Every structure is written in structure tokens, then in C-alpha cells.
Coordinates of C-alpha atoms in Angstrom, one line a residue:
M10 CA 0.0 0.0 0.0
A11 CA 1.5 3.3 -1.1
E12 CA 1.5 6.5 1.0
D13 CA -1.7 8.6 1.4
P14 CA -1.5 11.1 -1.5
Y15 CA -3.2 13.7 0.6
E16 CA -0.6 13.4 3.3
V17 CA 2.6 13.3 1.3
G18 CA 4.2 16.7 1.5
R19 CA 2.7 17.7 4.8
G20 CA 4.5 18.3 8.0
G21 CA 7.6 16.5 9.0
G22 CA 9.0 19.8 10.4
R23 CA 9.6 21.1 6.9
A24 CA 8.8 24.6 5.8
F25 CA 8.9 23.7 2.2
W26 CA 6.5 21.0 1.0
A27 CA 9.0 19.7 -1.6
D28 CA 11.4 18.7 1.2
S29 CA 8.6 16.7 2.9
V30 CA 8.0 14.9 -0.4
A31 CA 11.7 14.2 -0.8
D32 CA 11.7 12.7 2.7
A33 CA 8.9 10.3 1.7
I34 CA 10.8 9.3 -1.5
E35 CA 14.1 8.7 0.4
A36 CA 12.3 6.6 3.0
R37 CA 12.0 4.0 0.3
D38 CA 15.7 4.0 -0.3
P39 CA 15.4 4.2 -4.1
D40 CA 18.2 3.7 -6.6
D41 CA 19.5 6.6 -8.6
P42 CA 18.4 8.0 -10.9
I43 CA 15.2 8.8 -9.0
V44 CA 12.4 9.1 -11.6
I45 CA 9.8 11.8 -11.2
K46 CA 6.9 11.8 -13.7
G47 CA 4.0 13.8 -14.8
G48 CA 1.7 13.4 -17.8
V49 CA -1.1 14.8 -19.8
S50 CA -3.4 13.8 -22.6
P51 CA -2.9 16.4 -25.5
S52 CA -6.5 17.6 -25.7
G53 CA -6.2 21.3 -26.4
V54 CA -4.3 24.5 -25.6
P55 CA -1.5 23.8 -23.0
H56 CA -2.2 26.1 -20.1
I57 CA -0.7 26.9 -16.7
G58 CA -2.9 24.1 -15.2
H59 CA -0.9 21.5 -17.3
F60 CA 2.3 23.3 -16.1
N61 CA 1.3 22.8 -12.5
E62 CA 2.3 19.1 -12.7
I63 CA 5.7 20.0 -14.3
M64 CA 6.5 22.5 -11.6
R65 CA 5.5 20.3 -8.7
G66 CA 7.9 17.7 -10.1
Y67 CA 10.6 20.3 -10.6
Y68 CA 10.7 21.4 -7.0
V69 CA 10.9 17.8 -5.7
A70 CA 13.6 17.0 -8.2
E71 CA 15.6 20.0 -7.1
A72 CA 15.2 19.1 -3.4
L73 CA 16.5 15.6 -4.2
R74 CA 19.4 16.9 -6.3
N75 CA 20.4 19.2 -3.3
R76 CA 20.7 15.9 -1.3
G77 CA 23.1 14.5 -3.9
H78 CA 20.7 12.3 -5.9
E79 CA 20.7 11.9 -9.6
V80 CA 17.2 12.7 -10.8
R81 CA 15.3 12.2 -14.1
Q82 CA 12.2 14.3 -14.5
V83 CA 10.0 12.9 -17.3
F84 CA 6.7 14.0 -18.6
T85 CA 4.6 11.7 -20.7
A86 CA 2.5 12.9 -23.6
D87 CA -0.4 10.4 -23.5
D88 CA -0.7 10.9 -27.2
K89 CA -1.9 7.4 -28.0
D90 CA -5.3 8.4 -26.4
R91 CA -8.2 8.9 -28.7
L92 CA -9.6 12.4 -29.6
R93 CA -13.0 12.4 -27.9
A94 CA -14.1 15.9 -28.7
V95 CA -13.1 18.9 -30.7
P96 CA -11.6 21.7 -28.5
R97 CA -13.0 25.3 -28.9
Q98 CA -9.5 26.9 -29.2
L99 CA -6.0 25.9 -30.4
A100 CA -2.7 27.6 -30.3
D101 CA 0.0 27.9 -33.0
L102 CA 3.7 27.4 -32.1
D103 CA 4.0 31.2 -31.5
W104 CA 1.3 30.9 -28.8
N105 CA -1.3 32.7 -30.7
V106 CA -4.6 31.3 -29.5
V107 CA -7.1 30.9 -32.3
G108 CA -10.7 29.7 -32.8
L109 CA -11.5 26.7 -34.9
G110 CA -12.6 28.9 -37.7
E111 CA -9.0 30.0 -38.3
V112 CA -7.5 26.5 -38.8
D113 CA -8.4 23.3 -40.5
A114 CA -10.8 22.2 -37.8
G115 CA -12.1 19.5 -40.1
A116 CA -8.8 17.7 -39.6
L117 CA -10.0 17.2 -36.0
G118 CA -13.7 16.6 -36.6
R119 CA -13.0 14.0 -39.2
N120 CA -10.7 12.1 -36.9
L121 CA -12.6 11.7 -33.6
G122 CA -11.7 8.3 -32.1
K123 CA -8.2 8.2 -33.5
P124 CA -5.0 8.6 -31.4
Y125 CA -3.7 12.2 -31.3
T126 CA -0.6 11.2 -33.1
D127 CA -2.6 9.9 -36.1
I128 CA -4.5 13.2 -36.5
P129 CA -3.0 15.8 -38.9
D130 CA -1.8 19.0 -37.2
P131 CA -4.5 21.7 -38.0
F132 CA -1.7 24.2 -38.4
G133 CA 0.3 22.0 -40.7
C134 CA 3.6 22.6 -38.9
C135 CA 4.1 19.4 -36.9
D136 CA 3.9 15.7 -37.6
S137 CA 0.5 15.4 -35.8
Y138 CA -1.9 17.1 -33.5
G139 CA -0.3 15.3 -30.6
A140 CA 3.2 16.4 -31.6
H141 CA 2.0 20.0 -31.9
F142 CA 0.6 19.9 -28.4
T143 CA 3.7 18.3 -26.9
T144 CA 5.9 20.9 -28.7
L145 CA 4.0 23.7 -27.0
L146 CA 4.5 22.0 -23.6
R147 CA 8.2 21.5 -24.2
K148 CA 8.5 25.2 -25.2
S149 CA 6.7 26.1 -22.0
A150 CA 9.3 24.3 -19.9
E151 CA 12.1 25.9 -21.9
L152 CA 10.6 29.4 -21.4
V153 CA 10.7 28.9 -17.6
G154 CA 14.1 27.2 -17.6
V155 CA 12.9 23.8 -16.4
D156 CA 14.7 20.7 -17.8
V157 CA 12.1 18.1 -18.5
E158 CA 12.4 14.9 -20.7
F159 CA 9.2 14.5 -22.7
V160 CA 8.2 10.9 -23.5
S161 CA 5.6 10.0 -26.2
N162 CA 3.3 7.1 -25.3
T163 CA 2.9 6.5 -29.0
E164 CA 6.6 5.9 -29.4
L165 CA 6.7 3.7 -26.3
Y166 CA 4.1 1.5 -27.9
A167 CA 5.7 1.5 -31.3
D168 CA 9.1 0.6 -29.8
G169 CA 7.6 -2.4 -27.9
E170 CA 8.2 -0.9 -24.4
F171 CA 4.5 -1.5 -23.5
E172 CA 4.4 -5.0 -25.0
P173 CA 5.6 -7.1 -22.0
V174 CA 3.3 -5.3 -19.5
T175 CA 0.4 -5.4 -22.0
R176 CA 0.9 -9.2 -22.3
R177 CA 1.0 -9.6 -18.5
V178 CA -2.3 -7.6 -18.2
L179 CA -3.9 -9.8 -20.8
E180 CA -2.6 -13.0 -19.2
R181 CA -4.2 -11.9 -16.0
A182 CA -7.4 -10.6 -17.6
D183 CA -9.6 -12.2 -15.0
R184 CA -7.7 -10.5 -12.2
A185 CA -7.7 -7.3 -14.2
R186 CA -11.5 -7.5 -14.6
D187 CA -12.1 -8.1 -10.9
V188 CA -9.9 -5.1 -10.0
L189 CA -11.5 -2.8 -12.6
A190 CA -15.0 -3.7 -11.5
E191 CA -14.3 -2.0 -8.1
Y192 CA -13.9 1.3 -9.9
Q193 CA -15.9 1.2 -13.1
N194 CA -19.4 0.1 -14.0
K195 CA -20.3 -2.3 -16.8
V196 CA -17.2 -4.5 -16.6
G197 CA -18.6 -7.7 -18.0
D198 CA -17.1 -11.2 -18.1
D199 CA -16.1 -10.6 -21.7
Y200 CA -14.2 -7.4 -21.0
V201 CA -10.7 -7.3 -22.4
P202 CA -8.3 -4.6 -21.1
F203 CA -6.9 -3.6 -24.5
L204 CA -8.0 -1.1 -27.2
P205 CA -6.9 -2.3 -30.7
Q206 CA -6.6 0.3 -33.4
C207 CA -8.7 -0.5 -36.4
E208 CA -6.5 -1.0 -39.5
E209 CA -9.3 0.2 -41.7
C210 CA -10.4 3.5 -40.1
G211 CA -7.7 4.1 -37.6
K212 CA -10.0 4.5 -34.6
L213 CA -9.4 2.8 -31.2
T214 CA -12.1 0.3 -30.5
E215 CA -13.3 -1.8 -27.6
G216 CA -14.7 -4.6 -29.6
V217 CA -12.1 -7.3 -28.9
T218 CA -13.4 -10.7 -29.8
D219 CA -10.4 -13.0 -29.2
V220 CA -6.9 -12.9 -27.7
D221 CA -4.0 -15.1 -28.9
L222 CA -1.1 -14.4 -26.6
D223 CA 1.1 -17.0 -28.3
A224 CA 0.8 -15.0 -31.5
G225 CA 0.7 -11.7 -29.6
E226 CA -2.5 -10.7 -31.4
V227 CA -6.1 -9.8 -30.8
E228 CA -9.0 -10.1 -33.1
Y229 CA -11.6 -7.3 -33.1
V230 CA -14.7 -5.7 -34.6
C231 CA -14.6 -1.9 -35.0
E232 CA -17.6 -0.9 -32.8
D233 CA -19.2 2.4 -31.8
V234 CA -17.6 4.1 -28.8
E235 CA -19.4 6.3 -26.3
A236 CA -17.5 9.5 -25.7
G237 CA -19.3 11.7 -23.1
D238 CA -22.6 12.6 -24.5
Q239 CA -21.8 11.6 -28.1
T240 CA -21.1 8.4 -30.0
I241 CA -18.1 7.9 -32.1
E242 CA -19.1 5.5 -34.9
G243 CA -17.0 2.5 -35.7
C244 CA -16.6 1.3 -39.2
G245 CA -17.6 -2.3 -38.5
H246 CA -14.3 -3.7 -39.9
E247 CA -13.2 -7.1 -38.5
G248 CA -9.5 -7.5 -38.2
T249 CA -6.4 -8.5 -36.2
A250 CA -4.0 -6.3 -34.3
T251 CA -0.7 -6.9 -32.6
L252 CA -0.1 -5.8 -29.1
R253 CA 1.7 -2.8 -30.5
D254 CA -1.3 -1.9 -32.7
G255 CA -3.4 -0.5 -29.9
K256 CA -3.1 0.5 -26.3
L257 CA -4.1 -0.3 -22.7
P258 CA -7.1 1.5 -21.2
W259 CA -6.1 4.4 -19.0
R260 CA -6.6 2.7 -15.7
F261 CA -4.0 0.1 -16.8
E262 CA -1.8 2.3 -18.9
W263 CA -1.0 4.7 -16.0
P264 CA 0.5 2.0 -13.7
A265 CA 2.1 0.4 -16.8
Q266 CA 4.0 3.7 -17.2
W267 CA 5.2 3.4 -13.7
E268 CA 6.8 0.1 -14.4
I269 CA 8.2 0.9 -17.8
L270 CA 9.8 4.2 -16.7
G271 CA 10.7 3.1 -13.2
V272 CA 8.7 6.0 -11.6
D273 CA 9.5 6.8 -8.0
F274 CA 7.2 9.9 -7.5
E275 CA 4.2 11.3 -9.4
P276 CA 2.1 14.3 -8.4
F277 CA -1.5 14.5 -9.8
G278 CA -4.6 16.6 -9.6
K279 CA -7.4 15.9 -7.2
D280 CA -9.6 14.5 -10.0
H281 CA -7.1 11.6 -10.2
A282 CA -6.9 11.3 -6.5
E283 CA -10.6 10.3 -6.2
G284 CA -10.7 7.8 -9.1
S285 CA -7.6 7.0 -11.1
W286 CA -5.1 6.8 -8.2
P287 CA -7.0 4.2 -6.1
S288 CA -7.5 2.0 -9.2
G289 CA -3.9 2.6 -10.4
E290 CA -2.6 1.6 -7.0
D291 CA -4.8 -1.5 -7.0
V292 CA -3.7 -2.5 -10.6
A293 CA 0.0 -1.9 -9.8
E294 CA -0.1 -4.1 -6.7
N295 CA -2.7 -6.8 -7.7
V296 CA -2.3 -7.1 -11.4
L297 CA 1.2 -6.0 -12.3
D298 CA 2.9 -7.0 -8.9
I299 CA 4.8 -3.7 -8.7
Q300 CA 5.0 -1.0 -6.0
P301 CA 3.2 2.3 -7.0
P302 CA 5.3 5.4 -6.8
V303 CA 5.1 7.9 -4.0
P304 CA 2.0 10.0 -4.8
M305 CA 1.0 13.6 -4.0
V306 CA -2.3 15.4 -4.7
Y307 CA -2.2 19.0 -5.8
E308 CA -5.2 21.3 -6.0
W309 CA -6.3 22.8 -9.3
F310 CA -5.8 26.4 -10.3
T311 CA -8.6 28.8 -11.3
L312 CA -8.1 31.7 -13.7
D313 CA -9.7 34.9 -12.4
G314 CA -12.0 32.7 -10.3
E315 CA -13.1 30.3 -13.1
P316 CA -11.8 26.8 -13.7
L317 CA -9.0 26.5 -16.3
S318 CA -10.3 24.5 -19.3
S319 CA -8.9 23.9 -22.7
S320 CA -12.2 22.6 -23.9
S321 CA -14.1 25.7 -22.8
G322 CA -11.4 28.1 -23.8
N323 CA -10.8 29.6 -20.4
V324 CA -7.0 29.4 -20.5
I325 CA -3.8 31.4 -20.1
T326 CA -0.6 30.0 -21.5
V327 CA 2.9 30.1 -20.1
D328 CA 3.9 32.4 -22.9
E329 CA 1.1 34.9 -22.0
V330 CA 2.0 34.8 -18.4
L331 CA 5.7 35.6 -19.2
D332 CA 4.5 38.7 -21.1
I333 CA 3.5 40.2 -17.7
L334 CA 5.7 38.4 -15.2
E335 CA 9.4 37.5 -14.9
P336 CA 10.0 33.7 -15.0
E337 CA 11.1 33.7 -11.4
V338 CA 7.9 35.3 -10.2
F339 CA 5.9 32.7 -12.1
K340 CA 8.0 29.9 -10.7
Y341 CA 7.4 31.3 -7.2
F342 CA 3.7 30.9 -7.7
F343 CA 4.3 27.1 -7.5
V344 CA 6.3 27.3 -4.3
K345 CA 3.1 27.7 -2.4
D346 CA 1.3 24.8 -0.7
P347 CA 0.1 22.5 -3.5
R348 CA -2.9 21.3 -1.4
K349 CA -4.5 24.8 -1.4
Q350 CA -6.5 26.0 -4.4
R351 CA -4.9 29.0 -6.0
D352 CA -6.4 31.6 -8.2
F353 CA -4.2 33.1 -10.9
S354 CA -5.7 36.5 -11.2
V355 CA -4.4 38.5 -14.1
E356 CA -6.1 41.6 -12.8
N357 CA -4.3 41.3 -9.4
V358 CA -1.0 40.0 -10.7
D359 CA 0.7 43.0 -9.0
Q360 CA -0.1 41.4 -5.6
L361 CA 1.8 38.2 -6.7
V362 CA 4.8 40.3 -7.7
D363 CA 4.8 42.1 -4.4
E364 CA 4.6 38.8 -2.6
F365 CA 7.6 37.5 -4.6
D366 CA 9.6 40.6 -3.8
R367 CA 9.0 40.1 -0.1
F368 CA 10.0 36.4 -0.5
E369 CA 13.2 37.5 -2.2
R370 CA 14.0 40.1 0.5
R371 CA 13.5 37.4 3.2
Y372 CA 16.1 35.3 1.5
F373 CA 18.7 38.1 1.7
G374 CA 17.7 39.0 5.2
E375 CA 16.3 42.3 4.2
A376 CA 12.8 41.8 5.5
E377 CA 11.4 40.5 8.8
A378 CA 10.1 36.9 8.6
S379 CA 8.8 34.2 10.8
E380 CA 11.0 31.2 11.3
D381 CA 9.0 29.2 8.8
D382 CA 8.9 32.0 6.2
A383 CA 12.7 32.4 6.6
E384 CA 13.3 28.7 6.1
L385 CA 11.0 28.6 3.1
A386 CA 12.9 31.4 1.5
E387 CA 16.2 29.8 2.3
R388 CA 15.2 26.5 0.7
A389 CA 13.1 27.5 -2.2
Y390 CA 14.6 30.8 -3.5
P391 CA 17.7 29.3 -5.0
M392 CA 15.3 27.0 -7.0
V393 CA 13.3 29.9 -8.2
V394 CA 16.1 32.1 -9.6
D395 CA 18.9 31.0 -11.8
E396 CA 21.5 32.7 -9.6
P397 CA 20.8 34.5 -6.3
R398 CA 22.5 37.9 -6.5
E399 CA 22.3 40.3 -3.6
Q400 CA 22.8 43.3 -5.8
R401 CA 19.6 42.6 -7.8
V402 CA 17.1 45.5 -8.0
R403 CA 13.3 45.2 -8.1
I404 CA 11.2 48.2 -9.0
P405 CA 7.7 47.8 -7.3
Y406 CA 5.4 46.4 -10.0
T407 CA 2.7 49.2 -9.9
F408 CA 5.5 51.8 -10.0
A409 CA 6.9 50.0 -13.0
A410 CA 3.4 50.3 -14.6
V411 CA 3.6 54.1 -13.9
L412 CA 7.0 54.2 -15.6
G413 CA 5.4 52.3 -18.5
M414 CA 3.2 55.3 -19.1
T415 CA 6.1 57.0 -20.8
D416 CA 8.0 55.5 -23.7
D417 CA 11.4 57.2 -23.0
P418 CA 13.8 54.6 -21.5
E419 CA 16.1 57.3 -20.2
Q420 CA 13.3 59.1 -18.5
R421 CA 12.1 55.8 -16.9
E422 CA 15.5 55.2 -15.4
Q423 CA 15.9 58.8 -14.3
I424 CA 12.5 58.7 -12.5
A425 CA 13.2 55.3 -10.9
R426 CA 16.6 56.6 -9.6
K427 CA 15.0 59.8 -8.4
E428 CA 12.4 57.9 -6.4
G429 CA 15.1 55.7 -4.8
H430 CA 14.1 52.5 -6.6
I431 CA 17.5 52.2 -8.3
P432 CA 20.5 52.7 -6.0
D433 CA 23.4 54.9 -7.2
D434 CA 25.7 51.9 -6.9
A435 CA 23.6 49.4 -8.7
P436 CA 25.5 47.4 -11.4
E437 CA 24.5 47.8 -15.0
W438 CA 23.1 44.2 -15.2
A439 CA 20.8 45.0 -12.2
V440 CA 19.6 48.2 -13.7
E441 CA 18.8 46.4 -16.9
Q442 CA 17.0 43.7 -15.1
A443 CA 15.0 46.2 -13.0
L444 CA 13.8 48.2 -16.0
A445 CA 12.8 45.0 -17.9
R446 CA 9.9 44.8 -15.4
V447 CA 8.5 48.0 -16.9
E448 CA 7.7 46.4 -20.2
R449 CA 5.9 43.6 -18.4
A450 CA 3.9 45.9 -16.2
Q451 CA 3.0 48.0 -19.2
E452 CA 1.7 44.9 -21.0
W453 CA -0.3 44.1 -17.8
A454 CA -1.9 47.5 -17.9
S455 CA -2.8 47.2 -21.5
L456 CA -4.2 43.6 -21.0
T457 CA -6.4 44.5 -18.1
N458 CA -7.1 48.1 -19.2
N459 CA -6.5 49.3 -15.7
E460 CA -5.6 52.6 -14.2
F461 CA -2.1 52.5 -15.7
N462 CA -3.3 52.1 -19.3
Y463 CA -2.9 55.8 -20.1
E464 CA -0.3 57.9 -21.7
L465 CA 1.1 60.1 -19.0
K466 CA 2.2 63.5 -20.5
R467 CA 5.5 63.9 -18.7
T468 CA 7.6 65.7 -21.2
E469 CA 5.3 68.7 -21.9
I470 CA 2.4 70.1 -19.9
P471 CA -0.8 69.8 -22.0
D472 CA -2.0 73.1 -23.6
V473 CA -4.9 73.7 -21.2
S474 CA -6.2 76.8 -19.4
F475 CA -8.4 77.1 -16.3
D476 CA -10.5 79.9 -14.8
D477 CA -9.2 81.6 -11.6
A478 CA -11.2 79.4 -9.2
T479 CA -10.0 76.2 -10.8
A480 CA -6.4 77.4 -10.9
A481 CA -6.6 78.4 -7.2
A482 CA -8.0 75.0 -6.3
L483 CA -5.3 73.2 -8.2
D484 CA -2.7 75.1 -6.3
E485 CA -4.3 74.2 -3.0
L486 CA -4.4 70.5 -4.0
A487 CA -0.8 70.7 -5.0
D488 CA 0.2 72.0 -1.6
F489 CA -1.8 69.2 0.0
I490 CA 0.0 66.5 -2.1
A491 CA 3.3 68.0 -1.3
E492 CA 2.7 67.2 2.4
G493 CA 2.9 63.5 1.6
H494 CA -0.6 62.2 2.1
D495 CA -1.8 58.7 0.9
G496 CA -4.2 58.1 -2.0
E497 CA -7.3 57.9 0.1
A498 CA -6.6 61.2 1.7
I499 CA -5.8 62.8 -1.6
Q500 CA -9.0 61.5 -3.1
S501 CA -11.0 63.0 -0.2
E502 CA -9.2 66.3 -0.5
I503 CA -10.1 66.6 -4.1
Y504 CA -13.7 66.7 -3.1
E505 CA -13.1 69.1 -0.3
T506 CA -11.0 71.4 -2.4
A507 CA -13.7 71.6 -5.1
K508 CA -16.3 72.4 -2.5
R509 CA -14.2 75.1 -0.9
N510 CA -13.7 76.8 -4.2
D511 CA -17.3 76.3 -5.4
I512 CA -16.2 74.2 -8.4
D513 CA -18.2 71.4 -9.9
I514 CA -16.5 68.2 -8.8
G515 CA -16.7 66.5 -12.2
E516 CA -15.0 69.5 -13.8
F517 CA -12.3 69.5 -11.1
F518 CA -11.5 65.9 -11.7
S519 CA -11.5 66.7 -15.4
A520 CA -8.9 69.4 -14.8
G521 CA -6.6 66.9 -13.1
Y522 CA -7.0 64.4 -16.0
Q523 CA -6.2 67.1 -18.5
L524 CA -3.0 68.1 -16.7
L525 CA -1.8 64.4 -16.5
F526 CA -3.2 62.8 -19.7
D527 CA -4.5 65.6 -21.9
D528 CA -7.9 63.8 -21.5
T529 CA -11.1 64.5 -19.6
E530 CA -11.3 61.1 -17.9
G531 CA -9.1 58.6 -16.3
P532 CA -8.5 56.4 -13.2
Q533 CA -9.5 57.2 -9.7
L534 CA -7.5 60.3 -9.4
G535 CA -6.4 60.4 -5.7
T536 CA -5.2 56.8 -5.5
F537 CA -3.5 57.1 -8.9
I538 CA -1.7 60.4 -8.0
A539 CA -0.3 58.7 -4.8
K540 CA 1.5 56.1 -7.0
L541 CA 3.2 58.8 -9.1
D542 CA 6.5 60.5 -8.1
Q543 CA 5.4 63.3 -5.9
E544 CA 7.6 66.1 -7.3
F545 CA 6.2 65.6 -10.8
V546 CA 2.6 65.7 -9.6
V547 CA 3.1 68.8 -7.5
E548 CA 4.8 70.7 -10.3
R549 CA 2.2 69.6 -12.8
F550 CA -0.7 70.7 -10.6
R551 CA 1.0 74.0 -10.1
R552 CA 1.2 74.2 -14.0
N553 CA 5.0 74.6 -13.9
E554 CA 6.9 73.7 -17.1

């Protein structure tokens, strides 16, 4: 009996969950290389939910490498699986997400029931639909700097790697049926745990009529297959397939992968924890006579509060994330407890960046931290960044968004230095790294159309004029801002200043927007002003050139 997947990674006096998992793996005294696996069926646009499994494995792999172990991190593309439904969206190799109307969607619709690797790539750039999906996953790992070995199930079947374990499952078909019946309805006495691929139409079928293990062949009839709420029609062909011309059903294929690849640890989502894992554990121990790997459950992510889903189109890709976040910030997101559901909020991504910056400062002893938080930073930070460097510089994310409101690189650096966000003695590489955040914050502002998605007129004061009452009110407000109040206080003072000077409040706000953006509307003025460099705001409201 394997460990409880809900308990692995908890406690043990460890601040970092990956160390607790490494303890559980070491307790089995495994041989090197220790194999850590993840996997996915290539069903649609690869998103950060798929990447969850890669990153959980990465941190455990790094924890074991720190202890002197050789580790092999593999990720299986379960690309021998059948296409059961046409996804709503796809992505090309440049990560452009497109609807089915922009590609050869018929290449998918005409091939329901076939393995992903036997379906043409709708973009025409890879050997198959399955290869296209796997290429995107591989590129995701490369973008974040995680070294993962991708393994194709199709290739494992074609090379005969699955053949011995497939033969053993079929030899023990009675035992396999008894085990499967505990987890799946409608397992009849004639059930055969093998899905031959029809030589006529290429679809995977369940209609096995005879098994000849001496010859290593099965006879079949290509029957209809139920796929969710639809039926994939078989062609009715009667034929013979070898043990390489088909595949094991998922509940047998997963534990078969553990044996073939020698897997020591595999994390998986809670959907597998309730169904696939118990059956996989049972199959491993009572059909294959192997020990299951150390398991760990992780919670799913949501995207802005909604479930991530390739089929529904609610996705965000790794490439899209890295347009608004540094790779190390994104990697930090996976440092958090895998058993707690996390929401990846694009709108509030600035809060994630602030959290990472605090995490980084704790590592360098620049911020107060509890004993656990300090230990977590000490353990995880070197796995998050390529090289810990104390002289690094981080411009606060929302201030970086403010800097992004001007296109002049020199002015951006000048303002950042003036506000104390770039020290005088910062090395050139650190300055370059710090200012790179501005482009990402600017992209975030544009993507979310938030309060920073305006062009701030820094170079020249807009050509506007005001009556005497408005001019006097602007001077009063400038004096108040110069005293160093926060955004809430400034917002309140805008109202009070307008009242004292008998000015329409809407017109007074408009005056502020004209001075800053040469526009009559904009973000909440008081809180926005507080995020700007004070000297600029004071001089602008005093209408000084």
C-alpha cells in the first residue's frame, strides 16, 4: 500500500513542501536515478494548469538533487489516447490562441476516435496534432528554464516498451476485470483490457473478440464508442491487431508507465486522487505486482475565479504569463502549498509580484520573517532564480506600470533613480533587469485596461487653461499633495477642495486628468496620484513647465 497522496508533502517539520516529499521518497531507499513523472493527454491549448504538474515535479527534483541524488524528470504525452471531442480553441507554435474557424478544424472533426498522433496538425507545422501539443508543452518548460524529458506514449508502444506489460495484463485478464469492477461500472465477463486500433479507419475500438497471446495478437470488430454525450461511430471492420497496434485503457496504462519508466514519484490533480489513483494503485499491486510510486495530490488552479479548461477556452498560456511576469515570479507561484487551491488573477498580478519581492528580500535578510517563512525562502529561493545575487534591483510592480506610461527609456531610469528604486551603486546588469519589469507591467496595464493604461504626459504640460477658481483649487491641491498624504486622503481632499472653491466636482476631476493625460477622464485620481512620483505631480498641478 502506497502512502496517502493527501498526506505526502505535509508536516515533517519542513517549511517547504518539496522537502517533505523528498523525505517520503528517500524513505523507500530508491536507486539513482530517481524518476519523477508527470503526464497529460494532449486535448487542447496547453495552459498553466498543465504546467502545474511539471513545476511540482521540478521542485521535488531540485530538493533531491540538493541531497546528492541523480534525478530524471519525465513528462509523458499520453498521445496514444483517442480524440474524444473537438476543442474550442487551439494555439500555434507562437502561442497565438485561435478559434477553430481560423484553422483546418475539419482535420479534428473527421478524426474523432483516433489517437492524437494519427491526426493531422491543424496548423500544418508538426507531424501530428499530438506532436503539436507536446511541442508547446516543451516550449513552456524551456521558457521557464525547467529541464524536462518529454516521452511519447505512441513511441513507447511502437518501440515495444509496453508489450511485456500489456501481455501480462492480458494473461491476468480475469484478475484485471475483478480489480477494474471495483472502480468502473459495466465490466462484463467478456471485458478485455486492450483497445486495438482499427486497421481500416484508424480508430481505437473496444470490440475485442479474441486474444491469442502465443501469437501476440487480438481479433476485433470496430464498434461504436461512447465519448461523453456523443457516440463515435465504428466502421464495423473485422481485423487482427498486434499488441503494438493499440493501447491499454487508461486505468491500466498509467500503472504500466510506472513500471516501464521506473517511476518513484508522481504528483497529480485531485480528479485523479478520487478515481484513477486508487485504481492505479490496485492495478499496480494486484495485477502488475509492482509498487506504486510515492503519490501527491495537488489542487487545481482557477483563472480569475473560473476553472481552467482547454475545452471551454478559459486558458492562459505560459507564454502569455511571461509577457506580464518575470519567469522567477511565475516559478514562485508554484512554491506555495500544492494542497491549497490558488487563483491566478491577471487583474491582481501586481499582488503576486509584491509577494515574490518580499519572499526575495527574506532570503537576503532584508525583511522580517517568521521562522517558517525564513526557512522557506532559504530553501526555495535558489530553485526559483537562476543565480541568487544580492545586488539585484526590483522596481515595485505598480510603479513599473507608472513608468510604462512614458516610452522614454532614459526618463524611466531617471525617475526610478530619483524615487530611490534604483540605487546609485547598482551594477549595470541589475539596472537592466529592474527596468525590464517596466515592459511587463506596461503589458499588464494594457491587457487589463487598468488605471495605468494611459499615456502620462510627462515631457510637456498639455496646452490647457483654467478659470481663476479652478487654478486656485489646483494650487491648494498641489500644496496638500506636497505634504505627503496617501491616496485615500488625496481622493477625499479633491472633493473638499472643489467644495471650498465652489467648483463642480466633475469639472475639477477633469482638470486633473487634462494636466496628466490631456484627456477629460481617467482612473480614480487620488489613489493614482499617490502612485506617481510626488515632485512631478506637485509641479504639474502648479502648472509649472
